[in-house]
């Protein structure tokens, strides 16, 4: 029977969320809980002997000490935090101890989440695979470091594209925006904050929209014209579609996003605001 | 967590304020309430731990002053791929993305709320120092007991401050 130890430094008068949200029992595991420890001055030495340790540690030194002392067998150490540990690297030590960082806040996990995580991680090679960069789709939301580099940039460029298509003579103070007959455009521009009737910076936003939509053939032409500079930051990326797919995680990238990426990559004219609006709405769902 | 501002917030708010300083203040307040608190611990806190606020307060102030710029989608234009935008785009798109973001989220209110909480905490700290006759080294038991409500007020203000800083976005929200 494998043993699991849960240590939470942040317990105060009540049990910490990490301990509270962990299932009371799990088939095939013996669970040890270290609770009501207000500091880490006395981290129990026996933690190192458990097969799995799930720890909310304040001190990096104490955590590293625990990892260093852990040896023998297939040891797994998972560090958690109340603000998530996204951006921290997973590793395998020289002694074969797998060290993972839980990306979301541990407060957000339910007992069912933890059960799914533990059952999946103890399967042969899964934990080590994560440390080496292969995260199974079912565990992606817990251990995949979601570095979104390109998706946010694409969303910002879509915002500019759509605002540039607002008719200058039809600004909100004149009575509306250019929807091009598309409910997707209307939906997208409203969701991106245009025009927020109560917004403190509403007038500024309107002025910026007028500038973006000016009749000087730019930036409306700029955002449509593939030979122009507007989409160049993305067009110049190596394997744009692959990068977007990776950031999109395991799900399939939407058809509208694929359409836009192809247009960008092949320097074709992007003259369908309703499709760009749909791309924005898809990105909104993915990133929010 | 790769964003430098998020890292600063984590070190200042999560590591230092929430898990260090606040726990020290709370422990001190509960010690003050005891019949015969250990004088050595009281003294140690007042001389070594309590005044650290003075050094950290400007850092918290700077963190909050930088919050809007650091959390705005405009900051994406400092890094690739958007840093590769040409001057024609940079003339309007960063500011437009920033204004849309301000329209979507009550970020200014959140930052102002945090700044007010910081001011309240600082005022509570100053009330204590005044109550201790200007010296944080005062361990006169009678005076300390008189200051107990002020320490409680300080503790409450620190909890509110930490919660307000935690409530600020965890990432640059672009949609």
XYZ file of N, CA, C and O in Angstrom, chain B residues 1-118:
472
model
N 3.274 33.261 -13.549
C 4.211 33.765 -12.545
C 5.476 34.351 -13.189
O 6.331 34.881 -12.532
N 5.555 34.228 -14.545
C 6.762 34.729 -15.195
C 6.773 36.252 -15.297
O 7.815 36.846 -15.478
N 5.588 36.862 -15.183
C 5.502 38.307 -15.225
C 6.201 38.878 -13.983
O 5.909 38.481 -12.860
N 7.160 39.810 -14.167
C 7.923 40.315 -13.010
C 7.029 40.945 -11.933
O 7.315 40.836 -10.746
N 5.953 41.599 -12.363
C 5.061 42.217 -11.368
C 4.371 41.136 -10.527
O 4.236 41.284 -9.309
N 3.945 40.065 -11.180
C 3.286 38.974 -10.438
C 4.262 38.373 -9.426
O 3.882 38.013 -8.316
N 5.521 38.263 -9.845
C 6.546 37.721 -8.940
C 6.733 38.653 -7.743
O 6.807 38.214 -6.607
N 6.778 39.966 -8.016
C 6.914 40.945 -6.920
C 5.736 40.833 -5.968
O 5.883 40.880 -4.751
N 4.530 40.716 -6.550
C 3.349 40.601 -5.699
C 3.437 39.353 -4.830
O 3.136 39.386 -3.643
N 3.853 38.245 -5.441
C 3.921 37.000 -4.697
C 4.892 37.118 -3.509
O 4.586 36.698 -2.393
N 6.055 37.696 -3.773
C 7.065 37.830 -2.711
C 6.570 38.778 -1.613
O 6.674 38.483 -0.414
N 5.987 39.909 -2.020
C 5.574 40.911 -1.027
C 4.293 40.533 -0.293
O 4.210 40.647 0.937
N 3.294 40.113 -1.062
C 2.000 39.876 -0.429
C 1.881 38.462 0.145
O 1.614 38.285 1.334
N 2.101 37.471 -0.694
C 1.911 36.090 -0.237
C 2.989 35.667 0.763
O 2.695 35.188 1.852
N 4.251 35.864 0.376
C 5.334 35.356 1.224
C 5.559 36.236 2.459
O 5.605 35.725 3.570
N 5.711 37.552 2.223
C 6.060 38.396 3.364
C 4.836 38.800 4.194
O 4.762 38.490 5.389
N 3.866 39.486 3.555
C 2.757 40.045 4.334
C 1.861 38.949 4.931
O 1.700 38.860 6.154
N 1.327 38.089 4.044
C 0.327 37.120 4.503
C 0.947 36.026 5.386
O 0.404 35.681 6.427
N 2.074 35.475 4.922
C 2.627 34.328 5.639
C 3.739 34.673 6.616
O 4.289 33.789 7.266
N 4.099 35.930 6.694
C 5.150 36.325 7.619
C 4.661 37.386 8.592
O 4.298 37.104 9.735
N 4.602 38.614 8.093
C 4.327 39.754 8.964
C 2.976 39.649 9.679
O 2.877 39.851 10.891
N 1.919 39.323 8.918
C 0.574 39.260 9.522
C 0.508 38.200 10.608
O -0.129 38.403 11.653
N 1.176 37.093 10.375
C 1.157 36.037 11.399
C 1.866 36.512 12.660
O 1.446 36.206 13.775
N 2.958 37.275 12.464
C 3.686 37.823 13.606
C 2.821 38.801 14.394
O 2.774 38.760 15.630
N 2.116 39.679 13.658
C 1.252 40.673 14.318
C 0.111 39.955 15.061
O -0.187 40.276 16.219
N -0.494 38.981 14.402
C -1.615 38.256 15.030
C -1.154 37.516 16.296
O -1.859 37.502 17.312
N 0.025 36.912 16.212
C 0.552 36.189 17.379
C 0.822 37.183 18.517
O 0.546 36.905 19.694
N 1.342 38.363 18.170
C 1.623 39.391 19.171
C 0.328 39.858 19.849
O 0.262 39.979 21.072
N -0.701 40.086 19.033
C -1.994 40.535 19.572
C -2.538 39.481 20.536
O -3.015 39.812 21.635
N -2.430 38.218 20.159
C -2.972 37.195 21.055
C -2.117 37.073 22.328
O -2.627 36.809 23.406
N -0.799 37.327 22.186
C 0.076 37.325 23.373
C -0.299 38.464 24.332
O -0.326 38.287 25.538
N -0.596 39.632 23.750
C -0.956 40.794 24.580
C -2.200 40.513 25.422
O -2.351 41.039 26.523
N -3.089 39.681 24.867
C -4.339 39.394 25.562
C -4.163 38.434 26.739
O -5.100 38.245 27.522
N -2.985 37.810 26.828
C -2.787 36.843 27.920
C -2.534 37.554 29.247
O -2.103 38.708 29.269
N -2.763 36.808 30.331
C -2.572 37.364 31.680
C -1.143 37.860 31.880
O -0.910 38.993 32.250
N -0.190 36.948 31.649
C 1.203 37.386 31.822
C 2.016 36.996 30.591
O 2.596 35.919 30.528
N 1.978 37.876 29.593
C 2.713 37.570 28.363
C 4.226 37.507 28.615
O 4.734 38.191 29.510
N 4.899 36.677 27.813
C 6.359 36.564 27.977
C 7.000 37.864 27.478
O 6.920 38.199 26.299
N 7.628 38.567 28.406
C 8.174 39.892 28.087
C 9.222 39.860 26.983
O 9.285 40.747 26.140
N 10.019 38.787 27.003
C 11.096 38.700 26.028
C 10.537 38.668 24.597
O 11.034 39.338 23.702
N 9.455 37.892 24.449
C 8.848 37.772 23.116
C 8.220 39.091 22.678
O 8.277 39.477 21.513
N 7.594 39.752 23.651
C 6.967 41.049 23.379
C 8.030 42.024 22.890
O 7.861 42.702 21.870
N 9.121 42.041 23.620
C 10.210 42.967 23.316
C 10.811 42.651 21.937
O 11.044 43.547 21.127
N 11.013 41.359 21.718
C 11.606 40.910 20.455
C 10.760 41.375 19.264
O 11.268 41.905 18.289
N 9.451 41.204 19.393
C 8.551 41.594 18.311
C 8.608 43.105 18.074
O 8.725 43.570 16.945
N 8.529 43.857 19.175
C 8.465 45.317 19.027
C 9.750 45.905 18.457
O 9.720 46.874 17.698
N 10.867 45.293 18.812
C 12.149 45.846 18.357
C 12.522 45.336 16.960
O 12.951 46.111 16.103
N 12.312 44.055 16.735
C 12.817 43.486 15.470
C 11.759 43.365 14.379
O 12.041 43.649 13.213
N 10.575 42.892 14.733
C 9.605 42.538 13.686
C 8.666 43.685 13.296
O 8.484 43.971 12.122
N 8.070 44.305 14.293
C 7.051 45.328 14.047
C 7.544 46.461 13.120
O 6.865 46.815 12.154
N 8.755 47.016 13.358
C 9.187 48.163 12.531
C 9.486 47.816 11.073
O 9.682 48.716 10.260
N 9.518 46.534 10.747
C 9.793 46.153 9.349
C 8.760 46.784 8.411
O 9.024 47.031 7.234
N 7.567 47.050 8.949
C 6.522 47.702 8.143
C 7.045 48.960 7.452
O 6.752 49.213 6.291
N 7.825 49.733 8.168
C 8.368 50.988 7.630
C 9.157 50.750 6.342
O 9.107 51.544 5.415
N 9.911 49.645 6.326
C 10.746 49.372 5.150
C 9.924 48.791 3.994
O 10.234 49.004 2.840
N 8.900 48.013 4.357
C 8.132 47.329 3.308
C 7.001 48.176 2.730
O 6.570 47.948 1.600
N 6.508 49.114 3.505
C 5.361 49.916 3.058
C 5.638 50.620 1.716
O 4.799 50.570 0.815
N 6.833 51.228 1.541
C 7.082 51.873 0.233
C 7.099 50.861 -0.914
O 6.729 51.184 -2.043
N 7.528 49.633 -0.616
C 7.552 48.613 -1.676
C 6.137 48.218 -2.076
O 5.851 48.004 -3.258
N 5.257 48.143 -1.079
C 3.852 47.837 -1.381
C 3.233 48.983 -2.186
O 2.475 48.756 -3.123
N 3.601 50.198 -1.787
C 3.086 51.382 -2.486
C 3.528 51.357 -3.968
O 2.730 51.607 -4.865
N 4.793 51.025 -4.182
C 5.322 50.980 -5.552
C 4.662 49.849 -6.348
O 4.346 50.010 -7.527
N 4.430 48.734 -5.679
C 3.765 47.597 -6.341
C 2.399 48.024 -6.868
O 2.042 47.746 -8.023
N 1.652 48.721 -6.016
C 0.302 49.135 -6.416
C 0.348 50.241 -7.476
O -0.483 50.278 -8.379
N 1.348 51.099 -7.365
C 1.475 52.176 -8.365
C 1.769 51.586 -9.747
O 1.363 52.144 -10.770
N 2.443 50.445 -9.775
C 2.809 49.838 -11.066
C 1.745 48.875 -11.585
O 1.871 48.352 -12.696
N 0.714 48.612 -10.775
C -0.214 47.519 -11.097
C -0.923 47.712 -12.436
O -0.961 46.790 -13.261
N -1.489 48.900 -12.664
C -2.283 49.092 -13.889
C -1.420 48.860 -15.133
O -1.802 48.128 -16.051
N -0.231 49.455 -15.139
C 0.639 49.289 -16.319
C 1.066 47.836 -16.496
O 1.126 47.327 -17.617
N 1.366 47.180 -15.387
C 1.873 45.805 -15.478
C 0.794 44.814 -15.893
O 1.087 43.817 -16.544
N -0.451 45.101 -15.515
C -1.532 44.155 -15.791
C -2.261 44.446 -17.098
O -3.069 43.651 -17.559
N -1.977 45.608 -17.673
C -2.678 46.006 -18.903
C -2.188 45.203 -20.108
O -0.997 44.918 -20.229
N -3.111 44.909 -21.047
C -2.681 44.262 -22.297
C -1.658 45.116 -23.057
O -0.943 44.609 -23.910
N -1.605 46.405 -22.744
C -0.597 47.260 -23.384
C 0.812 46.738 -23.113
O 1.725 46.920 -23.916
N 0.991 46.069 -21.958
C 2.319 45.548 -21.608
C 2.758 44.442 -22.579
O 3.947 44.157 -22.686
N 1.803 43.835 -23.287
C 2.172 42.778 -24.243
C 3.010 43.327 -25.397
O 3.719 42.586 -26.067
N 2.889 44.644 -25.622
C 3.642 45.244 -26.724
C 5.126 45.429 -26.384
O 5.906 45.854 -27.220
N 5.492 45.106 -25.149
C 6.911 45.173 -24.766
C 7.639 43.882 -25.120
O 8.860 43.792 -24.980
N 6.862 42.846 -25.468
C 7.450 41.521 -25.698
C 7.035 40.991 -27.068
O 5.982 41.373 -27.582
N 7.830 40.072 -27.648
C 7.391 39.449 -28.893
C 6.146 38.602 -28.631
O 5.998 38.087 -27.525
N 5.240 38.428 -29.556
C 5.353 38.930 -30.933
C 4.875 40.372 -31.126
O 5.223 40.997 -32.120
N 4.095 40.931 -30.175
C 3.526 42.255 -30.442
C 4.568 43.374 -30.460
O 4.334 44.433 -31.030
N 5.723 43.131 -29.844
C 6.772 44.166 -29.908
C 7.267 44.325 -31.350
O 7.961 45.294 -31.661
N 6.912 43.361 -32.208
C 7.347 43.430 -33.607
C 6.383 44.237 -34.477
O 6.588 44.361 -35.674
N 5.317 44.771 -33.843
C 4.391 45.624 -34.600
C 5.135 46.853 -35.118
O 6.035 47.375 -34.451
N 4.713 47.315 -36.280
C 5.350 48.495 -36.855
C 4.811 49.784 -36.252
O 3.805 49.762 -35.526
N 5.459 50.898 -36.542
C 5.060 52.184 -35.940
C 3.625 52.592 -36.253
O 2.970 53.210 -35.421
N 3.128 52.217 -37.437
C 1.746 52.589 -37.784
C 0.744 51.940 -36.833
O -0.250 52.536 -36.469
N 1.019 50.710 -36.470
C 0.132 49.996 -35.539
C 0.348 50.489 -34.113
O -0.613 50.695 -33.360
N 1.618 50.684 -33.771
C 1.928 51.102 -32.389
C 1.351 52.481 -32.075
O 1.170 52.839 -30.912
N 1.035 53.247 -33.109
C 0.484 54.590 -32.883
C -0.899 54.534 -32.249
O -1.331 55.503 -31.633
N -1.617 53.439 -32.433
C -2.985 53.423 -31.908
C -3.382 52.144 -31.162
O -4.148 52.192 -30.205
N -2.847 50.991 -31.576
C -3.371 49.744 -31.018
C -3.072 49.541 -29.512
O -3.965 49.115 -28.769
N -1.848 49.834 -29.020
C -1.611 49.606 -27.577
C -2.583 50.391 -26.695
O -3.139 49.852 -25.732
N -2.802 51.666 -27.045
C -3.704 52.479 -26.220
C -5.155 52.033 -26.344
O -5.919 52.077 -25.377
N -5.524 51.585 -27.541
C -6.885 51.084 -27.728
C -7.109 49.825 -26.888
O -8.122 49.696 -26.186
N -6.136 48.896 -26.938
C -6.255 47.654 -26.147
C -6.348 47.984 -24.653
O -7.110 47.360 -23.909
N -5.583 48.992 -24.234
C -5.591 49.420 -22.825
C -6.964 49.987 -22.440
O -7.532 49.626 -21.398
N -7.508 50.852 -23.301
C -8.800 51.474 -22.977
C -9.927 50.452 -22.966
O -10.828 50.515 -22.129
N -9.893 49.525 -23.912
C -10.926 48.476 -23.935
C -10.855 47.647 -22.652
O -11.867 47.277 -22.063
N -9.639 47.361 -22.242
C -9.419 46.576 -21.009
C -9.992 47.331 -19.794
O -10.675 46.739 -18.953
N -9.744 48.631 -19.747
C -10.291 49.435 -18.634
C -11.818 49.444 -18.670
O -12.475 49.491 -17.623
N -12.371 49.388 -19.883
C -13.833 49.379 -19.994
C -14.399 48.027 -19.556
O -15.507 47.957 -19.036
N -13.633 46.961 -19.777
C -14.145 45.613 -19.440
C -14.029 45.290 -17.963
O -14.853 44.578 -17.409
N -12.982 45.771 -17.347
C -12.707 45.354 -15.960
C -12.606 46.563 -15.022
O -12.043 47.585 -15.404
N -13.061 46.411 -13.781
C -12.977 47.540 -12.832
C -11.593 47.610 -12.188
O -11.455 47.696 -10.972
N -10.576 47.562 -13.036
C -9.212 47.428 -12.518
C -8.777 48.658 -11.722
O -8.128 48.552 -10.681
N -9.192 49.842 -12.214
C -8.787 51.069 -11.498
C -9.381 51.066 -10.091
O -8.715 51.436 -9.126
N -10.633 50.642 -9.994
C -11.293 50.598 -8.686
C -10.573 49.609 -7.771
O -10.384 49.875 -6.588
N -10.177 48.483 -8.345
C -9.502 47.467 -7.531
C -8.166 47.990 -6.998
O -7.820 47.761 -5.839
N -7.434 48.682 -7.865
C -6.137 49.217 -7.429
C -6.357 50.311 -6.382
O -5.671 50.357 -5.352
N -7.346 51.182 -6.634
C -7.619 52.259 -5.671
C -8.064 51.675 -4.323
O -7.680 52.181 -3.265
N -8.829 50.628 -4.391
C -9.259 49.950 -3.159
C -8.044 49.427 -2.384
O -7.950 49.569 -1.156
N -7.091 48.859 -3.112
C -5.866 48.359 -2.463
C -5.053 49.515 -1.883
O -4.479 49.399 -0.801
N -5.010 50.612 -2.636
C -4.237 51.769 -2.143
C -4.875 52.361 -0.884
O -4.178 52.765 0.047
N -6.216 52.371 -0.855
C -6.898 52.855 0.357
C -6.597 51.924 1.535
O -6.341 52.368 2.650
N -6.602 50.627 1.255
C -6.315 49.654 2.320
C -4.886 49.837 2.841
O -4.626 49.717 4.047
N -3.964 50.153 1.934
C -2.573 50.386 2.345
C -2.487 51.633 3.224
O -1.795 51.643 4.248
